CSV table of C-alpha atoms and ligand atoms in Angstrom, one decimal:
chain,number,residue,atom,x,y,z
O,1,UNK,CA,-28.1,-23.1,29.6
O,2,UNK,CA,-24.7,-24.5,30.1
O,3,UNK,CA,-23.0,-23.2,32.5
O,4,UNK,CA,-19.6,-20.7,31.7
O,5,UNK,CA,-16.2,-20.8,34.1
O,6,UNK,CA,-14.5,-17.8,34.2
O,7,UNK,CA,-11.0,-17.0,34.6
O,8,UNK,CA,-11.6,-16.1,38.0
O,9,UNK,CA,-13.8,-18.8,39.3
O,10,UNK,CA,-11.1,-21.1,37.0
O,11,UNK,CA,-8.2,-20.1,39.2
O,12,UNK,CA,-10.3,-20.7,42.5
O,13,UNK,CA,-11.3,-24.1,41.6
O,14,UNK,CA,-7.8,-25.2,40.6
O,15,UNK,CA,-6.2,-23.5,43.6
O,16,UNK,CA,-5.5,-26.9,44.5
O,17,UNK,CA,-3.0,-27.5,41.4
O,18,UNK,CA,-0.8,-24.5,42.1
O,19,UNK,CA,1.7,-26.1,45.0
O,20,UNK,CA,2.5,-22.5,46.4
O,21,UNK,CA,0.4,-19.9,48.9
O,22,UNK,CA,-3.0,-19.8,48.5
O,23,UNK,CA,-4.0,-16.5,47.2
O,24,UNK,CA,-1.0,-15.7,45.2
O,25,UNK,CA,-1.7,-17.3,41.7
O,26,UNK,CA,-4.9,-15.9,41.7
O,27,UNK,CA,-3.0,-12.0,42.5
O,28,UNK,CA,-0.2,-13.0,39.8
O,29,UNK,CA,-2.9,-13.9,36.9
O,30,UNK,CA,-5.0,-10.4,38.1
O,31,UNK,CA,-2.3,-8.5,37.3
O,32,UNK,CA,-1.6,-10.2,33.7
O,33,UNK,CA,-5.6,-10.8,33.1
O,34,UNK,CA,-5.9,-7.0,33.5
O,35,UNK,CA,-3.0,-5.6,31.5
O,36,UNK,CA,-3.9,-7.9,28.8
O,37,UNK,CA,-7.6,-6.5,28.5
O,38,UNK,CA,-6.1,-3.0,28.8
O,39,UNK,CA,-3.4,-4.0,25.8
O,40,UNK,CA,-6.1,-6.1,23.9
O,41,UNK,CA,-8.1,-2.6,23.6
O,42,UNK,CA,-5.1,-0.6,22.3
O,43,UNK,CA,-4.3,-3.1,19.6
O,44,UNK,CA,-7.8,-3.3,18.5
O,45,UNK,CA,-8.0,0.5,18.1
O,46,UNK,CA,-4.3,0.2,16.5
O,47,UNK,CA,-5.5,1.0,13.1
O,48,UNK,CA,-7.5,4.2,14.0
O,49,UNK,CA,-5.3,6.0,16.5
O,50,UNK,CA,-1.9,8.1,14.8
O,51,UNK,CA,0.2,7.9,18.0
O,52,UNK,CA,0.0,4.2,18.7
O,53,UNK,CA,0.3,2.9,14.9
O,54,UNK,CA,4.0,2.6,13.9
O,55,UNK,CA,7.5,2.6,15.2
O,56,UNK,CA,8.6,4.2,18.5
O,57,UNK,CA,11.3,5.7,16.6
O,58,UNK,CA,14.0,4.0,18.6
O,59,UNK,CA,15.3,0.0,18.4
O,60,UNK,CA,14.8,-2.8,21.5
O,61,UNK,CA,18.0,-4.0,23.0
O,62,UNK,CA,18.6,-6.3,20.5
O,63,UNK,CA,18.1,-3.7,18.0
O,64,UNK,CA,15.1,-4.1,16.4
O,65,UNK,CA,12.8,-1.9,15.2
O,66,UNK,CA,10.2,-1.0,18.2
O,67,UNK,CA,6.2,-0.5,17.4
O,68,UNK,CA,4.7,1.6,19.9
O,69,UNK,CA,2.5,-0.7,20.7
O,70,UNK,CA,5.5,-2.7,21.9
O,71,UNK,CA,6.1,0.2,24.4
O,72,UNK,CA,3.2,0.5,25.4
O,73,UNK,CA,2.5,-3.1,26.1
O,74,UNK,CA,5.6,-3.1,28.2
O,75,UNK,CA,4.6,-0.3,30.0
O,76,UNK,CA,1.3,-1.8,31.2
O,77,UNK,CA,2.6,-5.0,32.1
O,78,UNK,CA,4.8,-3.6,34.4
O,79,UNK,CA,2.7,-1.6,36.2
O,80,UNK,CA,-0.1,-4.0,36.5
O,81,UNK,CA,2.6,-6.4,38.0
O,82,UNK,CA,4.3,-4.1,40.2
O,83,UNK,CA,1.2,-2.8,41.4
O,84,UNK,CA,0.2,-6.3,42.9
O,85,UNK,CA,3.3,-7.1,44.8
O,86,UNK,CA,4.0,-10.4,44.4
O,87,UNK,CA,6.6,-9.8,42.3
O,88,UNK,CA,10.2,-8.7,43.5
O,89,UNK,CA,11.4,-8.0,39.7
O,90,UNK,CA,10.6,-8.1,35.6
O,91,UNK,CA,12.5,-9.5,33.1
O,92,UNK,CA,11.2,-8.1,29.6
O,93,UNK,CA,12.3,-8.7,25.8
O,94,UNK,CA,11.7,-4.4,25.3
O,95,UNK,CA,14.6,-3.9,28.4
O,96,UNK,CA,17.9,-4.4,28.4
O,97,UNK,CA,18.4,-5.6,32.5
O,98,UNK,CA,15.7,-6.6,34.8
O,99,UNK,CA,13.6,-4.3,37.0
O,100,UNK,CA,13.7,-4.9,40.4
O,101,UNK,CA,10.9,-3.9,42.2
O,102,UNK,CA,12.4,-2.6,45.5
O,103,UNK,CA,9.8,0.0,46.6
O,104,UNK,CA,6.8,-0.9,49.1
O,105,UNK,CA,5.4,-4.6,49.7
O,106,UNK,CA,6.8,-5.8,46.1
O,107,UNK,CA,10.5,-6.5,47.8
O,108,UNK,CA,9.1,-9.1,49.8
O,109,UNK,CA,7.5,-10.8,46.4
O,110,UNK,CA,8.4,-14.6,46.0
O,111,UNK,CA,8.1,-14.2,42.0
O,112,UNK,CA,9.8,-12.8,39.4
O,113,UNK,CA,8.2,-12.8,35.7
O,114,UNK,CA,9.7,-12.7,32.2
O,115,UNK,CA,7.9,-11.2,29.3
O,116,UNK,CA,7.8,-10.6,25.6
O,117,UNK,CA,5.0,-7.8,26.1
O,118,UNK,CA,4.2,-7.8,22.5
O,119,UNK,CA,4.9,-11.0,20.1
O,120,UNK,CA,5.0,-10.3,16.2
O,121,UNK,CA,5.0,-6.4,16.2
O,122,UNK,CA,5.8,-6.6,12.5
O,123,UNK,CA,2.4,-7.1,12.3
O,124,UNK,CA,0.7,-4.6,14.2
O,125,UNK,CA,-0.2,-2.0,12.3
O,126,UNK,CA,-1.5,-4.8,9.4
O,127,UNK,CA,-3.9,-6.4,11.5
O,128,UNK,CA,-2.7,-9.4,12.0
O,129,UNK,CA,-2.7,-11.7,15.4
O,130,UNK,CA,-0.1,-10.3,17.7
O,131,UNK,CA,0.6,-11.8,21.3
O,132,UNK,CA,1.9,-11.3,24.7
O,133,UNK,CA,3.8,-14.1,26.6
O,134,UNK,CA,4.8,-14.7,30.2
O,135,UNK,CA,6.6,-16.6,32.7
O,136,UNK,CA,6.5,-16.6,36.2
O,137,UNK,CA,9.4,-18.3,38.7
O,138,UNK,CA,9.8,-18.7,42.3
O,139,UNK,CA,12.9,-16.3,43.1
O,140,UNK,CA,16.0,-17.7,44.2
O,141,UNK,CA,17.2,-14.9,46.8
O,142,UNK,CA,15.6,-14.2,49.9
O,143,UNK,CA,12.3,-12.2,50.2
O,144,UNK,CA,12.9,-8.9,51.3
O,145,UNK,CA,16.1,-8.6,49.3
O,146,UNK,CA,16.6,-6.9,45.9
O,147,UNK,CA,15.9,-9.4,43.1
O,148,UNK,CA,18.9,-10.1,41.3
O,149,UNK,CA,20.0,-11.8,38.4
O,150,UNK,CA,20.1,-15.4,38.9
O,151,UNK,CA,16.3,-14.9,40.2
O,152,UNK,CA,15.9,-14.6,36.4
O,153,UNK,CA,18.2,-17.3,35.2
O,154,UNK,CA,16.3,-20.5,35.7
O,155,UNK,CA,15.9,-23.3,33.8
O,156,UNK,CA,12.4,-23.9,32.1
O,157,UNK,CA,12.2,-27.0,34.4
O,158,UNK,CA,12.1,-24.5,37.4
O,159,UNK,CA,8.7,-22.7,35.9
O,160,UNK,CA,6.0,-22.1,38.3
O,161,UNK,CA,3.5,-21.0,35.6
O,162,UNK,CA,3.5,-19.7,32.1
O,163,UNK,CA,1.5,-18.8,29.4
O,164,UNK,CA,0.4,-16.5,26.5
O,165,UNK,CA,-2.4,-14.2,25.5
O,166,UNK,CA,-3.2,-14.1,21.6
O,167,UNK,CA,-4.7,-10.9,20.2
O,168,UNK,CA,-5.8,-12.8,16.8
O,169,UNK,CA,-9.5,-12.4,15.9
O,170,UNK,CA,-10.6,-12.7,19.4
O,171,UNK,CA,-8.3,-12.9,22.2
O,172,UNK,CA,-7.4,-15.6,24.0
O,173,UNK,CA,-5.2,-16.7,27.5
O,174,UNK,CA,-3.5,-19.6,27.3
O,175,UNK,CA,-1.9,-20.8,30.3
O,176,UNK,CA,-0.7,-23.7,32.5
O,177,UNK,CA,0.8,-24.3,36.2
O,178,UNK,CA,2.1,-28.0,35.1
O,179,UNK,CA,-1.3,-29.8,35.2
O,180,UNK,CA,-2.4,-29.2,32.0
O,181,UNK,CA,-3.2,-26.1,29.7
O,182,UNK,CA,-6.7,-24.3,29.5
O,183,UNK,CA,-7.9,-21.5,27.2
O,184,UNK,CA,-9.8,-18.5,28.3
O,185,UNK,CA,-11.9,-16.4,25.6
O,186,UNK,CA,-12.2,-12.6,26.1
O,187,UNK,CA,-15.7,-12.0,26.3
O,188,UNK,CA,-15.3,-8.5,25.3
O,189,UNK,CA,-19.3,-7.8,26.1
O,190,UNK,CA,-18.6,-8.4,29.4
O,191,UNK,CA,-15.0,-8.0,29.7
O,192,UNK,CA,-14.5,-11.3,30.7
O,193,UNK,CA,-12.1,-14.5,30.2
O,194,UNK,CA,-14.3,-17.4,29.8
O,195,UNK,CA,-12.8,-21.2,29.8
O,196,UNK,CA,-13.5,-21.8,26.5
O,197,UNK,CA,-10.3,-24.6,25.5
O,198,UNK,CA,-9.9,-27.0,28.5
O,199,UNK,CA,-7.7,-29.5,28.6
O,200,UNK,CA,-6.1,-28.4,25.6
O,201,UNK,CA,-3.6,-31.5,24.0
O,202,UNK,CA,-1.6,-30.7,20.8
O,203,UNK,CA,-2.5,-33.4,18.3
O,204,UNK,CA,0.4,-36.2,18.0
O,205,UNK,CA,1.0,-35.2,14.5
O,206,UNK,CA,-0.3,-33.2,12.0
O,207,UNK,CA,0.0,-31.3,8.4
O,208,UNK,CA,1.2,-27.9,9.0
O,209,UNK,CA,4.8,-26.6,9.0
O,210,UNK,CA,5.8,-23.2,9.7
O,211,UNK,CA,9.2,-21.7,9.4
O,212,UNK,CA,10.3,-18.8,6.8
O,213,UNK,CA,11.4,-20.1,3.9
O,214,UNK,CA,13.1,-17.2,2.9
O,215,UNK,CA,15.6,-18.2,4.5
O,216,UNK,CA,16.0,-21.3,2.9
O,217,UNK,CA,19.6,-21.2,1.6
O,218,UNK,CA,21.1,-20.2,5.3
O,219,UNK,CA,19.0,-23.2,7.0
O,220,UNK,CA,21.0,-26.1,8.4
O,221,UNK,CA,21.1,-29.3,5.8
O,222,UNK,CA,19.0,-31.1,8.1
O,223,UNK,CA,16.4,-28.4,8.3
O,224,UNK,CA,16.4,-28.3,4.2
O,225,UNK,CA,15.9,-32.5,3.9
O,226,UNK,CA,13.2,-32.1,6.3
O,227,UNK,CA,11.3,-29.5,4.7
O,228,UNK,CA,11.7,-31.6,1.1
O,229,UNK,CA,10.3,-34.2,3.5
O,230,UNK,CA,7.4,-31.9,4.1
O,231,UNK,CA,7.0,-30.8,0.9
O,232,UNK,CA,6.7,-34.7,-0.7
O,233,UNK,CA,3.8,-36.7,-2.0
O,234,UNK,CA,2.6,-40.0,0.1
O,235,UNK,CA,-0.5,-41.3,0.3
O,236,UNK,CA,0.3,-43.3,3.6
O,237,UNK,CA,1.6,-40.0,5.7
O,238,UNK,CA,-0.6,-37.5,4.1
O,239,UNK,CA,2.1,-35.5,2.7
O,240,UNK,CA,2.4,-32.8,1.4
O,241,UNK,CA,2.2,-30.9,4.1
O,242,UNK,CA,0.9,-27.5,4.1
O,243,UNK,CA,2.9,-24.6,4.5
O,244,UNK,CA,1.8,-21.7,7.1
O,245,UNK,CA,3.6,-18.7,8.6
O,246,UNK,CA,2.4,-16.0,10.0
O,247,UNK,CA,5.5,-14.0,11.5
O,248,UNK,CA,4.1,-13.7,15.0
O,249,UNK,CA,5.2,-17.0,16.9
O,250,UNK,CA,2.8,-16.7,19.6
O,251,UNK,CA,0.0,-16.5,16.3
O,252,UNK,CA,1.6,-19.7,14.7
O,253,UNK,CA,2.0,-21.6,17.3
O,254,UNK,CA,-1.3,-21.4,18.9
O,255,UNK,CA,-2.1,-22.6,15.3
O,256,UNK,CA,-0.2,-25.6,15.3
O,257,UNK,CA,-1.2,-26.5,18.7
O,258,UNK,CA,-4.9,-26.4,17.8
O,259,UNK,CA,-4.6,-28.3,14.3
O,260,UNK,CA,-1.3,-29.9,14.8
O,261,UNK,CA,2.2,-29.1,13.3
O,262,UNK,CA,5.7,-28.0,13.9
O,263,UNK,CA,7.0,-24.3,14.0
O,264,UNK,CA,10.8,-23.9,13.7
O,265,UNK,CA,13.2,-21.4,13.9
O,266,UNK,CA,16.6,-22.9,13.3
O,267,UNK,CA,20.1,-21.6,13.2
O,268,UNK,CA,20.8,-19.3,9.8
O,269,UNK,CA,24.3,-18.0,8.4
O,270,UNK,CA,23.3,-14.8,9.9
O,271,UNK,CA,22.1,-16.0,13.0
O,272,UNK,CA,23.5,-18.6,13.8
O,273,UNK,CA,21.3,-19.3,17.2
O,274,UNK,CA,18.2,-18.5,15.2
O,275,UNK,CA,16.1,-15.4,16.5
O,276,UNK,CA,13.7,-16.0,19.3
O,277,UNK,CA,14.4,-15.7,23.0
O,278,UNK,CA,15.2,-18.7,25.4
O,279,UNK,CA,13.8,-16.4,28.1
O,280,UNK,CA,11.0,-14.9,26.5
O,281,UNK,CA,9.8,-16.9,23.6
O,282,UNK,CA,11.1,-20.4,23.3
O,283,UNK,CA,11.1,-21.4,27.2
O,284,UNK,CA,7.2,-20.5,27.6
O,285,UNK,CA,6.1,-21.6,24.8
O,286,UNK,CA,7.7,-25.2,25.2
O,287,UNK,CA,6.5,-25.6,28.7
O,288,UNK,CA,3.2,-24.7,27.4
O,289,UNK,CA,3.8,-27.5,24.0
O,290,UNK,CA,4.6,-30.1,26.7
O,291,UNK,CA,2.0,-29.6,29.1
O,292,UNK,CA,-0.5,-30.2,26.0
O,293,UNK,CA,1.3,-33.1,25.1
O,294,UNK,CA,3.7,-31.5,22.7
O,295,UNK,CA,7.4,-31.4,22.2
O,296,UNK,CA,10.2,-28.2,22.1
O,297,UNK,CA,13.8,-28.3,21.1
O,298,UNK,CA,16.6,-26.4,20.0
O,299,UNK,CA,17.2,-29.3,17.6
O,300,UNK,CA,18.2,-32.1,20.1
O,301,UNK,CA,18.1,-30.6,23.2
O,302,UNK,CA,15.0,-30.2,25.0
O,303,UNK,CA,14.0,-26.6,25.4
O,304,UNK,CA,13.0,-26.6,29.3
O,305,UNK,CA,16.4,-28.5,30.1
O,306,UNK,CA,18.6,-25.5,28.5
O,307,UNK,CA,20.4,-23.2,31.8
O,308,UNK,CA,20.2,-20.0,30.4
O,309,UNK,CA,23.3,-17.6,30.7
O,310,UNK,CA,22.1,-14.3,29.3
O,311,UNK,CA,18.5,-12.6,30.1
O,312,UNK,CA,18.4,-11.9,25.9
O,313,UNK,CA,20.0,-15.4,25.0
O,314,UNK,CA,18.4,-16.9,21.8
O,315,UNK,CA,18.1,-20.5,20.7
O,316,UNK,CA,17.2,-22.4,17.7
O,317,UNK,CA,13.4,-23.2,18.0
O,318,UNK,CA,11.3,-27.0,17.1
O,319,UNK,CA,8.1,-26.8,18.2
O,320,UNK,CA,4.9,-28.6,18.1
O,321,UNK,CA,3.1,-32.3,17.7
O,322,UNK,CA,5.7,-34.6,19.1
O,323,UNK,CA,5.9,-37.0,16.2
O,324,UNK,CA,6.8,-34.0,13.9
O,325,UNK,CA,9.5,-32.5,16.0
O,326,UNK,CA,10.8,-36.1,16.5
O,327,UNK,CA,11.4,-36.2,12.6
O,328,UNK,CA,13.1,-32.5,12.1
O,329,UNK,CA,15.3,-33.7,14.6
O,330,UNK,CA,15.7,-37.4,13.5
O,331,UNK,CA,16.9,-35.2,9.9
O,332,UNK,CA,18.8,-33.1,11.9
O,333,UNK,CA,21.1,-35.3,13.5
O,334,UNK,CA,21.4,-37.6,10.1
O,335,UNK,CA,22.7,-34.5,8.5
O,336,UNK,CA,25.1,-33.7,10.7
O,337,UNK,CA,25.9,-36.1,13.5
O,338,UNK,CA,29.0,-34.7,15.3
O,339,UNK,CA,26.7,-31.6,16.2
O,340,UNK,CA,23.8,-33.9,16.8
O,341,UNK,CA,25.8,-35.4,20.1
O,342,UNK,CA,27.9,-32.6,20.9
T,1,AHG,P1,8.9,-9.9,18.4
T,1,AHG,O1,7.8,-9.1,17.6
T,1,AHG,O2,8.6,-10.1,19.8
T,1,AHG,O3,10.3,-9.3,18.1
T,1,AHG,O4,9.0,-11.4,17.8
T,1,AHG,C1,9.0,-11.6,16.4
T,1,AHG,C2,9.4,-13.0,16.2
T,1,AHG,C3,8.3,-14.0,16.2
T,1,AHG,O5,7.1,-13.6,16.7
T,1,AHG,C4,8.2,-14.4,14.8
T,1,AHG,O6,7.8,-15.8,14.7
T,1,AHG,C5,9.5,-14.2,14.3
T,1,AHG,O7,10.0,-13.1,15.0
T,1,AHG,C6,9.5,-13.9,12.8
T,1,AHG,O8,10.8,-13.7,12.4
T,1,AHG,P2,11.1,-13.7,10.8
T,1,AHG,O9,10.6,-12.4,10.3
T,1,AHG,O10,12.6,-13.7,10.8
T,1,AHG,O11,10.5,-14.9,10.2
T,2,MN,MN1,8.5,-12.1,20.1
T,3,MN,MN1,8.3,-8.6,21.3
């Protein structure tokens, strides 16, 4: 029989990789390991149980509809997290300011952690993959103080650790301390995440491209050349490429990363710095896209190098095989070269 890792004998092994206190990763990851089993069991019953399918009723802070789910999510994130104590404060995508956790142990916490509890929640209550994605960072203030706001406002390059969980047609964490990215299955039988992607590197190139094309006529003229690009015939390049979009980012990118591909999310006439979250979204995902290998910009500047300035800041999104991202760019900037250098 071969023999299976779990999460948790994963994390003890590797101890090693993580260059802070023994002991603490392995607390942090608990806390996210458990509220993700706890959310992967609401979404799975989402389609059978009245009060947790369908809006909340009220909007997030950037005024968007809310799923319950969304809340709910939130909800047990937060406590899981609080309740370990490592962490002095949560940044979260459902709340408009951060939570400091100033009650108990959890002041003297050395982490803070960001969060979009619930990726895609268009898609909940249609049974589609949905996600959960994290980062965790050293705080900047002193331990035993109240975490405040430049605790939250670091620079991808600063991450300690980040990751996502994908509730698709099993569930999966995904995560990496900067030596690498590994994949955990849910063994739901035995409620147990088992190393079932090591090592996981995003293919150079590839043939999928995901980005809403409904959107088309607000895209940048870069974006448009580049998606003809996509969409052409040749033989030498494979092309055309196919065309896959799911509407839950954490969904479509785990995608790509597996099979190879780029995911955008560009500037549009209505939004002009696209839709997703530095914080939340784009800043995980891209230190996850690099640690495999990948590559993550706004456009043409790299994702992880961007100081954020606002806890809800969002940023046009390129994501995916390296060579791909290379060449949205590389149309990008031959569109419009003032804004390429500025
Ligand atoms: P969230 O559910 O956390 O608000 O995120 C939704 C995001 C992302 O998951 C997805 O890729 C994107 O919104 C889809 O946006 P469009 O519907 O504009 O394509
Ligand atoms: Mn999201
Ligand atoms: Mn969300």
């Amino acid at each position: 029989m071969t023999k299976v890792t779990t999460l948790s004998e994963f994390i003890v092994e590797r101890q090693a990789d993580f260059p802070f206190a023994k002991g603490e990763l392995s607390r942090l990851l608990s806390a996210i390991r458990l509220a993700a089993k706890v959310v992967n069991r609401e979404v799975n019953k989402a389609g059978l149980v009245d009060d947790i399918l369908g809006a909340a009723g009220n909007e997030n802070v950037q005024g968007e509809a809310q799923q319950k789910l969304d809340v709910y999510a939130n909800n047990q994130m937060i406590n899981a997290l609080k309740a370990q104590q490592e962490v002095c404060g949560i940044g979260s995508e459902e709340n408009e300011d951060f939570i400091a956790f100033d009650q108990g142990e959890a002041i003297w916490g050395k982490y803070v952690v960001l969060m979009d509890p619930l990726d895609g929640s268009s898609n909940i209550d249609v049974n589609v993959s949905i996600g959960t994605i994290f980062s965790i960072y050293r705080r900047k203030t002193k331990p035993g103080t109240k975490a405040e706001l430049k605790d939250f406002l670091q620079p991808g390059l600063d991450l300690v650790a980040a990751g996502y969980i994908i509730y698709g047609s099993s569930t999966m964490l995904v995560f990496s301390t900067g030596n690498g990215v590994n994949g955990f299955t849910l063994d739901t039988s035995i409620g147990v995440f088992c190393l079932s992607h090591p090592n996981m590197r995003i293919p150079k190139t590839g043939r999928i491209y995901s980005i809403n094309e409904g959107n088309y006529k607000q895209f940048p003229e870069g974006v448009k050349r580049y998606i003809k690009y996509c969409q052409e015939e040749d033989a030498e390049t494979d092309r055309p490429y196919t065309s896959r979009y799911i509407g839950s980012l954490v969904a479509d990118f785990h995608r790509n990363m597996i099979k190879g591909g780029i995911y955008m999310y560009p500037s549009t006439g209505t939004n002009p710095n696209g839709k997703l979250r530095l914080m939340y979204e784009n800043i995980p995902l891209a230190f996850i896209a690099e640690q495999a290998g990948g590559k993550a910009t706004n456009g043409k500047q790299r994702i992880l190098e961007i100081q954020p300035e606002d806890l809800h800041q969002r940023t046009p999104l390129f994501i995916g095989s390296k060579e791909m991202v290379e060449k949205a760019e590389a149309f990008l900037a031959e569109a419009d070269p003032v804004a390429a250098k500025s």
